[in-house]
């Protein structure tokens, strides 16, 4: 059974770079990797998506090694407002496979 | 995301009751999804629909049914609620821009408690 694994929690400080890694050993050729952010009492919100190598947008970077069995979400210079739960998702375009990780609770301290 | 709304936001019901959770979207997306979220388990897919004539089971469809009344509306029903269906339920939508995984837009969630 496909499984997406991430650390339960992480702590960091304002201004630091935070890297959250997700393990997805059974990723298939057609699967993409997506990261979502969730605040309390809200639905998850899209952060970034990638297939291989590196993707960067205005809020984060996503690093995917050649074997694609893991991925790392990188948040540069975090602030208190980045305190949230971050979910890794592995899935394909047909939605026949949508596997969310159990989430990483990120706490940012002043 | 205000473009995806869910009603009710909170619901308490008793074992054996039938309940319906509703989802509406103004994003114009064809694809809609229902998930449940449990502490420590992330989100798990219950059902998904690619258009009004297309319904597909997800990972945990037992005990649930859905109805796609229109492109903008997707309802989730619990025919006979049981306590282990107590969870946070999310509706989501996505468009279909060809190849690649689809970015999903989630509603605010419905918190359901089954006594």
Coordinates of N, CA and C in Angstrom, one line a residue:
Chain A
X1 N 0.8 -1.2 0.0 CA 0.0 0.0 0.0 C 0.9 1.2 0.0
X2 N 0.6 2.1 -0.9 CA 1.4 3.4 -1.0 C 1.3 4.2 0.3
X3 N 2.4 4.8 0.7 CA 2.4 5.5 1.9 C 3.2 6.7 1.8
X4 N 2.8 7.8 2.4 CA 3.5 9.1 2.3 C 3.8 9.4 3.8
X5 N 5.1 9.6 4.1 CA 5.5 9.7 5.5 C 6.2 11.1 5.7
X6 N 5.9 11.8 6.8 CA 6.5 13.0 7.1 C 6.6 13.1 8.6
X7 N 7.6 14.0 9.1 CA 7.7 14.1 10.5 C 6.5 14.7 11.1
X8 N 6.2 14.3 12.4 CA 5.0 14.7 13.0 C 5.0 16.2 13.3
X9 N 6.2 16.7 13.8 CA 6.3 18.1 14.2 C 7.7 18.6 14.0
X10 N 7.8 19.9 13.9 CA 9.1 20.6 13.8 C 9.0 22.0 14.4
X11 N 10.1 22.4 15.0 CA 10.2 23.8 15.6 C 11.3 24.6 14.9
X12 N 11.1 25.9 14.8 CA 12.1 26.7 14.3 C 11.9 28.1 14.8
X13 N 12.7 29.1 14.4 CA 12.7 30.4 14.8 C 12.5 31.4 13.6
X14 N 11.9 32.5 13.9 CA 11.7 33.5 12.9 C 13.0 33.8 12.1
X15 N 12.9 33.9 10.8 CA 14.1 34.3 10.0 C 14.9 33.1 9.6
X16 N 14.6 31.9 10.1 CA 15.3 30.7 9.7 C 14.7 30.1 8.4
X17 N 15.5 29.3 7.8 CA 15.0 28.5 6.7 C 14.6 27.1 7.3
X18 N 13.4 26.7 6.8 CA 12.9 25.4 7.3 C 12.7 24.4 6.2
X19 N 13.2 23.2 6.4 CA 13.1 22.2 5.4 C 12.2 21.0 6.0
X20 N 11.2 20.6 5.3 CA 10.3 19.5 5.7 C 10.4 18.5 4.6
X21 N 10.8 17.3 5.0 CA 11.0 16.2 4.1 C 9.8 15.2 4.1
X22 N 9.4 14.7 3.0 CA 8.4 13.7 2.8 C 9.0 12.5 2.1
X23 N 8.6 11.3 2.6 CA 9.1 10.1 2.0 C 7.9 9.4 1.3
X24 N 8.2 9.1 0.1 CA 7.1 8.4 -0.8 C 7.8 7.4 -1.6
X25 N 8.2 6.2 -1.0 CA 9.0 5.2 -1.7 C 8.3 4.6 -2.8
X26 N 6.9 4.5 -2.8 CA 6.2 3.8 -3.8 C 5.6 4.8 -4.9
X27 N 6.3 5.9 -5.1 CA 5.8 6.9 -6.1 C 5.8 6.2 -7.5
X28 N 4.8 6.5 -8.3 CA 4.7 6.0 -9.6 C 5.1 7.0 -10.6
X29 N 5.3 6.5 -11.9 CA 5.8 7.4 -12.9 C 4.9 8.6 -13.2
X30 N 3.6 8.4 -13.0 CA 2.6 9.4 -13.3 C 2.3 10.3 -12.1
X31 N 2.9 10.0 -11.0 CA 2.6 10.8 -9.8 C 3.3 12.1 -9.7
X32 N 2.6 13.1 -9.2 CA 3.2 14.4 -8.9 C 3.2 14.6 -7.4
X33 N 4.0 15.5 -6.9 CA 4.2 15.8 -5.5 C 3.7 17.2 -5.2
X34 N 2.7 17.3 -4.3 CA 2.1 18.6 -4.0 C 2.2 18.9 -2.5
X35 N 2.4 20.1 -2.1 CA 2.4 20.4 -0.7 C 1.3 21.5 -0.4
X36 N 0.6 21.2 0.8 CA -0.4 22.1 1.2 C -0.1 22.6 2.6
X37 N -0.7 23.8 2.9 CA -0.6 24.4 4.2 C -2.0 24.5 4.8
X38 N -2.1 24.1 6.1 CA -3.4 24.2 6.8 C -3.3 24.9 8.1
X39 N -4.1 26.0 8.2 CA -4.3 26.7 9.5 C -5.5 26.1 10.2
X40 N -5.5 26.3 11.6 CA -6.7 25.8 12.3 C -8.0 26.4 11.8
X41 N -9.0 25.5 11.7 CA -10.4 25.8 11.3 C -10.4 26.3 9.8
X42 N -9.4 25.9 9.0 CA -9.5 26.2 7.6 C -9.1 24.9 6.8
X43 N -9.5 24.9 5.5 CA -9.1 23.9 4.6 C -7.7 24.0 4.2
X44 N -7.0 23.0 3.7 CA -5.7 23.1 3.2 C -5.6 24.1 2.1
X45 N -4.4 24.7 1.9 CA -4.2 25.6 0.9 C -2.9 25.3 0.1
X46 N -3.0 25.3 -1.2 CA -1.9 24.9 -2.1 C -0.7 25.8 -1.8
X47 N 0.5 25.1 -1.8 CA 1.8 25.9 -1.7 C 2.6 25.7 -2.9
X48 N 2.9 24.5 -3.3 CA 3.8 24.2 -4.4 C 3.6 22.8 -5.0
X49 N 3.9 22.6 -6.2 CA 3.8 21.3 -6.8 C 5.0 21.0 -7.7
X50 N 5.4 19.7 -7.8 CA 6.5 19.4 -8.7 C 6.5 18.0 -9.2
X51 N 7.3 17.7 -10.2 CA 7.5 16.3 -10.7 C 8.9 15.8 -10.4
X52 N 9.9 16.6 -10.7 CA 11.3 16.3 -10.5 C 12.1 17.5 -10.4
X53 N 13.3 17.4 -9.9 CA 14.3 18.4 -9.7 C 13.8 19.5 -8.8
X54 N 13.9 20.7 -9.2 CA 13.5 21.8 -8.3 C 12.5 22.7 -8.9
X55 N 11.6 23.1 -8.0 CA 10.5 24.1 -8.4 C 10.6 25.2 -7.3
X56 N 10.4 26.4 -7.7 CA 10.4 27.5 -6.8 C 9.3 28.5 -7.2
X57 N 8.6 29.0 -6.2 CA 7.6 30.0 -6.4 C 7.9 31.1 -5.4
X58 N 6.9 32.0 -5.2 CA 7.2 33.2 -4.4 C 7.2 32.9 -2.9
X59 N 6.7 31.7 -2.5 CA 6.7 31.4 -1.1 C 7.5 30.2 -0.7
X60 N 7.9 29.3 -1.6 CA 8.6 28.1 -1.2 C 9.4 27.5 -2.4
X61 N 10.2 26.6 -2.0 CA 10.9 25.8 -3.0 C 10.6 24.3 -2.7
X62 N 10.7 23.5 -3.8 CA 10.4 22.1 -3.7 C 11.6 21.3 -4.3
X63 N 12.3 20.5 -3.6 CA 13.4 19.8 -4.1 C 13.0 18.3 -4.2
X64 N 13.3 17.7 -5.4 CA 12.9 16.3 -5.6 C 14.1 15.6 -6.2
X65 N 14.7 14.6 -5.5 CA 15.9 14.0 -6.1 C 15.5 13.1 -7.3
X66 N 16.5 12.6 -8.0 CA 16.3 11.9 -9.2 C 15.5 10.6 -9.0
X67 N 15.6 10.0 -7.9 CA 14.8 8.7 -7.7 C 13.3 9.1 -7.3
X68 N 13.0 10.3 -6.9 CA 11.7 10.8 -6.6 C 11.1 10.1 -5.4
X69 N 11.9 9.4 -4.6 CA 11.3 8.7 -3.5 C 11.2 9.6 -2.2
X70 N 11.6 10.8 -2.3 CA 11.4 11.8 -1.3 C 11.3 13.1 -1.9
X71 N 10.8 14.1 -1.1 CA 10.8 15.5 -1.5 C 11.0 16.4 -0.3
X72 N 11.5 17.6 -0.5 CA 11.7 18.5 0.6 C 11.1 19.8 0.3
X73 N 10.2 20.2 1.1 CA 9.7 21.6 1.1 C 10.6 22.5 1.8
X74 N 11.0 23.6 1.2 CA 11.9 24.6 1.8 C 11.1 25.9 1.9
X75 N 11.0 26.4 3.2 CA 10.4 27.7 3.5 C 11.5 28.7 3.9
X76 N 11.8 29.6 3.1 CA 12.9 30.6 3.4 C 12.5 31.6 4.4
X77 N 13.3 31.9 5.4 CA 13.1 33.0 6.3 C 11.6 33.0 6.9
X78 N 11.3 32.0 7.6 CA 10.0 31.8 8.2 C 9.6 32.9 9.1
X79 N 8.3 33.2 9.3 CA 7.8 34.1 10.2 C 6.8 33.4 11.1
X80 N 6.3 34.1 12.1 CA 5.3 33.5 13.0 C 4.1 33.0 12.3
X81 N 3.7 33.7 11.2 CA 2.5 33.3 10.4 C 2.7 32.0 9.6
X82 N 3.9 31.5 9.6 CA 4.1 30.2 8.9 C 3.8 29.0 9.8
X83 N 3.4 29.3 11.1 CA 3.0 28.3 12.0 C 1.8 27.6 11.5
X84 N 1.8 26.3 11.2 CA 0.7 25.7 10.5 C 1.0 24.2 10.4
X85 N 0.1 23.4 9.8 CA 0.4 22.0 9.5 C 0.6 21.9 8.0
X86 N 1.7 21.2 7.6 CA 2.0 21.1 6.2 C 1.9 19.7 5.8
X87 N 1.2 19.5 4.7 CA 0.9 18.2 4.2 C 1.5 17.9 2.8
X88 N 2.1 16.8 2.7 CA 2.7 16.3 1.4 C 1.6 15.4 0.8
X89 N 1.4 15.6 -0.5 CA 0.4 14.8 -1.3 C 1.1 14.2 -2.5
X90 N 0.9 12.9 -2.7 CA 1.4 12.2 -3.9 C 0.1 11.7 -4.7
X91 N 0.0 12.1 -5.9 CA -1.2 11.8 -6.7 C -1.0 11.9 -8.2
X92 N -1.9 11.4 -8.9 CA -1.8 11.5 -10.4 C -3.0 12.3 -10.9
X93 N -2.9 12.6 -12.2 CA -3.9 13.5 -12.8 C -5.3 12.9 -12.9
X94 N -5.4 11.6 -12.9 CA -6.7 11.0 -13.0 C -7.4 10.9 -11.6
X95 N -6.7 11.2 -10.6 CA -7.2 11.2 -9.2 C -7.4 9.7 -8.7
X96 N -7.0 8.8 -9.5 CA -7.1 7.4 -9.0 C -6.1 7.1 -7.9
X97 N -5.2 8.0 -7.7 CA -4.3 7.9 -6.6 C -4.1 9.3 -5.9
X98 N -4.6 9.4 -4.7 CA -4.4 10.6 -3.9 C -4.0 10.2 -2.5
X99 N -2.8 10.4 -2.2 CA -2.3 9.9 -0.9 C -1.7 11.1 -0.2
X100 N -2.4 11.5 0.9 CA -1.8 12.6 1.8 C -1.0 12.0 2.9
X101 N 0.1 12.7 3.2 CA 0.8 12.4 4.4 C 0.0 12.8 5.6
X102 N 0.5 12.4 6.8 CA -0.3 12.7 8.0 C 0.0 14.1 8.5
X103 N 0.8 14.8 7.9 CA 1.0 16.2 8.2 C 2.2 16.5 9.2
X104 N 2.8 17.6 9.0 CA 3.9 18.1 9.9 C 3.5 19.4 10.5
X105 N 3.4 19.4 11.9 CA 3.0 20.6 12.6 C 4.3 21.4 12.8
X106 N 4.3 22.6 12.1 CA 5.5 23.5 12.2 C 5.1 24.6 13.2
X107 N 6.0 24.8 14.2 CA 5.8 25.8 15.1 C 7.0 26.8 15.0
X108 N 6.7 28.1 14.8 CA 7.7 29.1 14.7 C 7.7 30.0 15.9
X109 N 8.9 30.1 16.5 CA 9.0 30.9 17.7 C 9.7 32.2 17.4
X110 N 9.4 33.3 18.2 CA 10.1 34.6 18.0 C 11.6 34.5 18.2
Chain B
X1 N -11.1 28.9 1.3 CA -11.3 29.6 0.1 C -12.8 29.9 -0.1
X2 N -13.2 31.2 -0.2 CA -14.6 31.6 -0.2 C -15.3 31.0 -1.4
X3 N -14.6 30.6 -2.4 CA -15.2 30.1 -3.7 C -15.7 28.7 -3.5
X4 N -15.4 28.0 -2.4 CA -15.9 26.7 -2.1 C -16.5 26.8 -0.7
X5 N -17.8 26.6 -0.6 CA -18.5 26.7 0.6 C -19.1 25.3 1.0
X6 N -19.2 25.1 2.4 CA -19.7 23.9 2.9 C -20.8 24.2 3.9
X7 N -21.9 23.4 3.9 CA -22.9 23.6 4.9 C -23.3 22.2 5.4
X8 N -23.6 22.1 6.7 CA -23.3 23.0 7.8 C -21.8 23.1 8.1
X9 N -21.4 24.0 8.9 CA -20.0 24.0 9.4 C -19.8 23.1 10.6
X10 N -20.8 22.9 11.3 CA -20.8 22.0 12.5 C -22.1 21.3 12.6
X11 N -22.0 20.0 13.0 CA -23.2 19.2 13.1 C -23.0 18.1 14.1
X12 N -24.0 18.0 15.0 CA -24.0 16.9 16.0 C -25.3 16.1 15.6
X13 N -25.0 14.8 15.5 CA -26.1 13.9 15.2 C -26.0 12.6 16.1
X14 N -27.0 11.8 16.0 CA -27.0 10.5 16.8 C -26.8 9.3 15.9
X15 N -26.3 8.3 16.5 CA -26.1 7.0 15.8 C -27.3 6.6 15.1
X16 N -27.2 6.2 13.8 CA -28.3 5.7 13.0 C -29.1 6.8 12.2
X17 N -28.8 8.0 12.4 CA -29.4 9.1 11.7 C -28.8 9.3 10.3
X18 N -29.6 9.7 9.4 CA -29.1 10.0 8.1 C -28.8 11.5 8.0
X19 N -27.6 11.9 7.5 CA -27.3 13.3 7.4 C -26.7 13.6 6.0
X20 N -26.8 14.8 5.6 CA -26.2 15.2 4.4 C -25.3 16.4 4.6
X21 N -24.1 16.4 4.0 CA -23.2 17.5 4.0 C -23.2 18.1 2.6
X22 N -23.3 19.4 2.5 CA -23.4 20.0 1.1 C -22.1 20.8 0.8
X23 N -21.8 20.8 -0.4 CA -20.7 21.6 -0.9 C -21.1 22.3 -2.2
X24 N -20.8 23.6 -2.3 CA -21.0 24.4 -3.5 C -19.7 25.2 -3.9
X25 N -19.6 25.3 -5.2 CA -18.4 26.1 -5.6 C -18.7 27.0 -6.8
X26 N -18.0 28.1 -6.8 CA -18.2 29.1 -7.8 C -17.0 29.3 -8.7
X27 N -16.1 28.3 -8.6 CA -14.8 28.4 -9.4 C -15.0 27.9 -10.8
X28 N -16.2 27.2 -11.1 CA -16.4 26.7 -12.4 C -15.6 25.5 -12.7
X29 N -15.2 24.8 -11.7 CA -14.4 23.6 -11.9 C -15.3 22.3 -12.1
X30 N -14.8 21.4 -12.9 CA -15.5 20.2 -13.2 C -15.3 19.2 -12.1
X31 N -14.1 19.2 -11.5 CA -13.8 18.1 -10.5 C -14.1 18.5 -9.1
X32 N -14.7 17.6 -8.4 CA -15.0 17.8 -7.0 C -14.7 16.6 -6.1
X33 N -14.3 16.8 -4.9 CA -13.9 15.8 -4.0 C -14.4 15.9 -2.6
X34 N -14.6 14.8 -1.9 CA -14.9 14.8 -0.5 C -13.8 14.0 0.2
X35 N -13.3 14.6 1.3 CA -12.3 14.0 2.2 C -12.8 14.0 3.6
X36 N -12.2 13.1 4.4 CA -12.3 13.2 5.9 C -11.0 13.4 6.5
X37 N -10.9 14.1 7.6 CA -9.6 14.4 8.2 C -9.8 13.9 9.7
X38 N -8.9 13.1 10.1 CA -8.8 12.6 11.5 C -7.5 12.9 12.1
X39 N -7.4 13.2 13.4 CA -6.2 13.6 14.0 C -5.1 12.5 13.7
X40 N -3.9 12.9 13.3 CA -2.8 12.0 13.0 C -2.9 11.2 11.8
X41 N -4.0 11.4 11.0 CA -4.1 10.5 9.8 C -4.2 11.4 8.5
X42 N -4.1 12.7 8.6 CA -4.2 13.5 7.4 C -5.5 13.4 6.8
X43 N -5.6 13.6 5.5 CA -6.9 13.6 4.7 C -7.0 12.3 3.9
X44 N -8.1 11.8 4.0 CA -8.4 10.6 3.2 C -9.6 10.8 2.2
X45 N -9.4 10.3 1.0 CA -10.4 10.6 0.0 C -11.6 9.6 0.1
X46 N -12.8 10.2 0.1 CA -14.0 9.4 0.2 C -14.6 9.1 -1.1
X47 N -14.9 10.2 -1.9 CA -15.4 10.1 -3.2 C -14.9 11.3 -4.1
X48 N -14.9 11.1 -5.4 CA -14.6 12.2 -6.2 C -15.5 12.1 -7.5
X49 N -15.6 13.2 -8.2 CA -16.5 13.3 -9.3 C -15.8 14.2 -10.4
X50 N -15.8 13.8 -11.6 CA -15.1 14.6 -12.7 C -16.2 15.4 -13.4
X51 N -17.4 15.0 -13.4 CA -18.5 15.8 -13.9 C -19.8 15.3 -13.4
X52 N -20.9 15.8 -13.8 CA -22.2 15.4 -13.1 C -22.6 14.0 -13.4
X53 N -22.0 13.4 -14.4 CA -22.3 12.0 -14.7 C -21.3 11.0 -14.3
X54 N -20.3 11.5 -13.5 CA -19.1 10.7 -13.1 C -18.9 10.7 -11.6
X55 N -19.0 9.6 -11.0 CA -18.8 9.4 -9.6 C -17.8 8.3 -9.4
X56 N -16.8 8.5 -8.5 CA -15.8 7.5 -8.3 C -15.6 7.3 -6.8
X57 N -15.4 6.1 -6.4 CA -15.0 5.8 -5.0 C -13.6 6.1 -4.7
X58 N -13.4 6.6 -3.5 CA -12.0 6.9 -3.1 C -11.5 5.8 -2.1
X59 N -10.6 6.2 -1.3 CA -10.0 5.2 -0.4 C -10.9 4.6 0.6
X60 N -11.9 5.4 1.1 CA -12.7 5.0 2.3 C -14.2 5.3 2.0
X61 N -14.8 4.8 1.0 CA -16.1 5.1 0.6 C -17.2 4.3 1.4
X62 N -16.8 3.3 2.1 CA -17.8 2.5 2.8 C -18.6 3.3 3.8
X63 N -19.9 3.3 3.8 CA -20.7 4.0 4.8 C -21.1 5.4 4.3
X64 N -20.6 5.8 3.1 CA -20.9 7.1 2.5 C -21.5 6.9 1.1
X65 N -22.3 7.9 0.7 CA -22.7 8.0 -0.7 C -22.6 9.5 -1.0
X66 N -22.7 9.8 -2.3 CA -22.6 11.1 -2.8 C -23.6 11.4 -4.0
X67 N -23.8 12.6 -4.2 CA -24.7 13.1 -5.3 C -24.1 14.3 -5.9
X68 N -23.9 14.3 -7.3 CA -23.4 15.5 -8.0 C -24.6 16.1 -8.7
X69 N -25.3 17.0 -8.0 CA -26.5 17.6 -8.5 C -26.3 18.5 -9.7
X70 N -25.2 19.1 -9.8 CA -24.9 20.1 -10.8 C -23.4 20.3 -10.8
X71 N -22.8 21.0 -11.8 CA -21.4 21.2 -11.8 C -20.9 21.8 -10.5
X72 N -21.7 22.7 -9.9 CA -21.3 23.4 -8.8 C -21.6 22.8 -7.4
X73 N -22.4 21.7 -7.4 CA -22.8 21.1 -6.2 C -22.5 19.6 -6.0
X74 N -22.0 19.3 -4.9 CA -21.6 17.9 -4.6 C -21.9 17.6 -3.2
X75 N -22.8 16.7 -2.9 CA -23.2 16.4 -1.6 C -22.7 15.0 -1.1
X76 N -22.4 15.0 0.2 CA -22.0 13.7 0.8 C -23.1 13.3 1.8
X77 N -23.5 12.0 1.8 CA -24.5 11.5 2.7 C -23.9 10.4 3.6
X78 N -24.3 10.4 4.8 CA -24.1 9.3 5.7 C -25.5 8.7 5.9
X79 N -25.7 7.5 5.3 CA -27.1 6.9 5.4 C -27.5 6.6 6.8
X80 N -26.6 6.0 7.6 CA -26.8 5.7 8.9 C -25.5 5.9 9.7
X81 N -25.5 7.1 10.3 CA -24.2 7.6 10.9 C -23.8 6.7 12.1
X82 N -22.5 6.5 12.3 CA -22.0 5.8 13.4 C -20.8 6.6 14.0
X83 N -20.5 6.4 15.3 CA -19.6 7.2 16.0 C -18.2 7.3 15.3
X84 N -17.7 6.2 14.7 CA -16.4 6.4 14.1 C -16.4 7.2 12.8
X85 N -17.6 7.8 12.4 CA -17.6 8.7 11.3 C -17.5 10.2 11.9
X86 N -17.3 10.3 13.1 CA -16.9 11.6 13.7 C -15.6 12.0 13.2
X87 N -15.6 13.2 12.5 CA -14.4 13.7 11.8 C -14.6 15.1 11.3
X88 N -13.6 15.6 10.7 CA -13.7 16.9 10.0 C -13.8 16.5 8.5
X89 N -14.8 17.0 7.8 CA -15.0 16.7 6.4 C -14.7 17.9 5.5
X90 N -13.9 17.7 4.5 CA -13.6 18.7 3.5 C -14.1 18.4 2.1
X91 N -14.6 19.4 1.5 CA -14.9 19.4 0.1 C -13.8 20.1 -0.7
X92 N -13.4 19.7 -1.9 CA -12.4 20.4 -2.6 C -12.8 20.3 -4.1
X93 N -12.2 21.2 -4.9 CA -12.5 21.3 -6.3 C -11.1 21.4 -7.0
X94 N -11.1 21.0 -8.3 CA -9.9 21.3 -9.1 C -10.4 21.4 -10.6
X95 N -9.5 22.1 -11.4 CA -9.8 22.1 -12.8 C -9.1 21.0 -13.5
X96 N -9.0 21.1 -14.8 CA -8.4 20.0 -15.5 C -7.5 20.5 -16.6
X97 N -6.4 21.1 -16.3 CA -5.5 21.8 -17.3 C -4.6 20.8 -18.0
X98 N -5.1 19.7 -18.4 CA -4.3 18.7 -19.2 C -3.5 17.9 -18.2
X99 N -2.3 17.6 -18.6 CA -1.4 16.7 -17.9 C -1.0 17.3 -16.5
X100 N -0.6 16.4 -15.7 CA -0.1 16.8 -14.4 C -1.2 16.7 -13.3
X101 N -0.7 16.7 -12.1 CA -1.6 16.6 -10.9 C -2.4 18.0 -10.8
X102 N -3.5 17.9 -10.2 CA -4.4 19.1 -10.2 C -4.4 19.8 -8.9
X103 N -4.2 21.1 -8.9 CA -4.3 21.9 -7.7 C -5.7 21.8 -7.1
X104 N -5.8 21.5 -5.9 CA -7.1 21.4 -5.3 C -7.4 22.6 -4.4
X105 N -8.7 23.1 -4.4 CA -9.1 24.2 -3.6 C -10.1 23.7 -2.6
X106 N -9.8 23.9 -1.4 CA -10.6 23.3 -0.3 C -11.6 24.3 0.3
X107 N -12.7 23.7 0.7 CA -13.7 24.5 1.5 C -13.2 24.6 3.0
X108 N -14.0 25.2 3.8 CA -13.6 25.5 5.2 C -13.8 24.3 6.1
X109 N -14.5 23.3 5.6 CA -14.7 22.1 6.4 C -16.0 22.0 7.2
X110 N -16.5 20.8 7.5 CA -17.6 20.6 8.3 C -17.2 19.6 9.4
X111 N -17.4 20.1 10.7 CA -17.1 19.3 11.8 C -18.3 18.5 12.2
X112 N -18.2 17.2 12.1 CA -19.3 16.3 12.4 C -19.0 15.4 13.7
X113 N -20.0 15.4 14.6 CA -19.9 14.6 15.8 C -21.1 13.7 15.8
X114 N -20.8 12.4 15.8 CA -21.8 11.4 15.9 C -21.8 10.7 17.3
X115 N -23.0 10.9 18.0 CA -23.0 10.4 19.4 C -23.6 9.0 19.4

